[in-house]
Amino acid sequence: MNQVEFGKKCRELNKKYHVMFGEVPSPSDYTASYEEYLAAMCKAVDEKKHLYDIIPLKKNKIDGWTR
């Protein structure tokens, strides 16, 4: 899947996620392919969980970051 297709598929998920958590996660912060990221976003929205509870953040995003 290319970046344009990925962006189109994320659009509605991002809106729902933003309503729930007040933010939109960045795919570049996560260790996942586009397909894995989309599946995780669907799960996060369905289960009302933060995305970082479903897929890991990249190490440089974990260091110094507190939840």
Tab-separated table of C-alpha atoms in Angstrom:
chain	number	residue	atom	x	y	z
A	1	MET	CA	0.000	0.000	0.000
A	2	ASN	CA	1.374	3.406	-0.877
A	3	GLN	CA	1.282	6.533	1.257
A	4	VAL	CA	-1.751	8.058	-0.501
A	5	GLU	CA	-3.876	4.925	-0.048
A	6	PHE	CA	-2.737	4.697	3.558
A	7	GLY	CA	-3.683	8.317	4.236
A	8	LYS	CA	-7.154	7.850	2.781
A	9	LYS	CA	-7.767	4.752	4.899
A	10	CYS	CA	-6.547	6.508	8.066
A	11	ARG	CA	-8.686	9.630	7.644
A	12	GLU	CA	-11.867	8.409	9.374
A	13	LEU	CA	-9.948	6.436	12.001
A	14	ASN	CA	-7.938	9.541	12.863
A	15	LYS	CA	-11.142	11.555	13.347
A	16	LYS	CA	-12.597	8.938	15.695
A	17	TYR	CA	-9.335	8.574	17.607
A	18	HIS	CA	-9.095	12.354	18.000
A	19	VAL	CA	-12.609	12.546	19.454
A	20	MET	CA	-11.719	9.864	22.011
A	21	PHE	CA	-8.233	10.994	23.022
A	22	GLY	CA	-7.769	14.559	21.781
A	23	GLU	CA	-4.805	13.655	19.592
A	24	VAL	CA	-3.944	11.835	16.393
A	25	PRO	CA	-1.010	9.425	16.548
A	26	SER	CA	1.724	9.619	13.931
A	27	PRO	CA	2.537	6.407	12.056
A	28	SER	CA	6.220	7.377	12.088
A	29	ASP	CA	6.238	7.020	15.890
A	30	TYR	CA	5.373	3.315	15.729
A	31	THR	CA	7.188	0.139	14.773
A	32	ALA	CA	4.618	-1.118	12.290
A	33	SER	CA	4.001	-1.384	8.572
A	34	TYR	CA	1.082	0.520	7.059
A	35	GLU	CA	-1.056	-2.619	7.198
A	36	GLU	CA	-0.163	-3.351	10.835
A	37	TYR	CA	-0.753	0.285	11.787
A	38	LEU	CA	-4.217	0.342	10.178
A	39	ALA	CA	-5.216	-2.896	11.909
A	40	ALA	CA	-3.997	-1.515	15.236
A	41	MET	CA	-5.846	1.777	14.720
A	42	CYS	CA	-9.065	-0.126	13.985
A	43	LYS	CA	-8.577	-2.114	17.180
A	44	ALA	CA	-7.734	1.008	19.195
A	45	VAL	CA	-10.889	2.779	18.028
A	46	ASP	CA	-13.099	-0.297	18.511
A	47	GLU	CA	-11.743	-1.040	21.991
A	48	LYS	CA	-11.313	2.632	22.974
A	49	LYS	CA	-7.633	2.111	23.817
A	50	HIS	CA	-4.596	4.229	23.096
A	51	LEU	CA	-2.661	3.029	20.080
A	52	TYR	CA	0.523	2.657	22.151
A	53	ASP	CA	-1.275	-0.001	24.203
A	54	ILE	CA	-1.659	-2.098	21.043
A	55	ILE	CA	1.558	-1.591	19.068
A	56	PRO	CA	4.948	-0.508	20.401
A	57	LEU	CA	6.352	2.950	19.980
A	58	LYS	CA	9.793	3.271	18.434
A	59	LYS	CA	12.492	3.227	21.093
A	60	ASN	CA	13.450	6.883	20.628
A	61	LYS	CA	9.826	7.838	21.381
A	62	ILE	CA	9.764	5.785	24.590
A	63	ASP	CA	12.907	7.261	26.163
A	64	GLY	CA	11.987	10.258	28.263
A	65	TRP	CA	8.280	9.959	27.535
A	66	THR	CA	5.860	9.273	30.349
A	67	ARG	CA	2.261	8.177	30.217
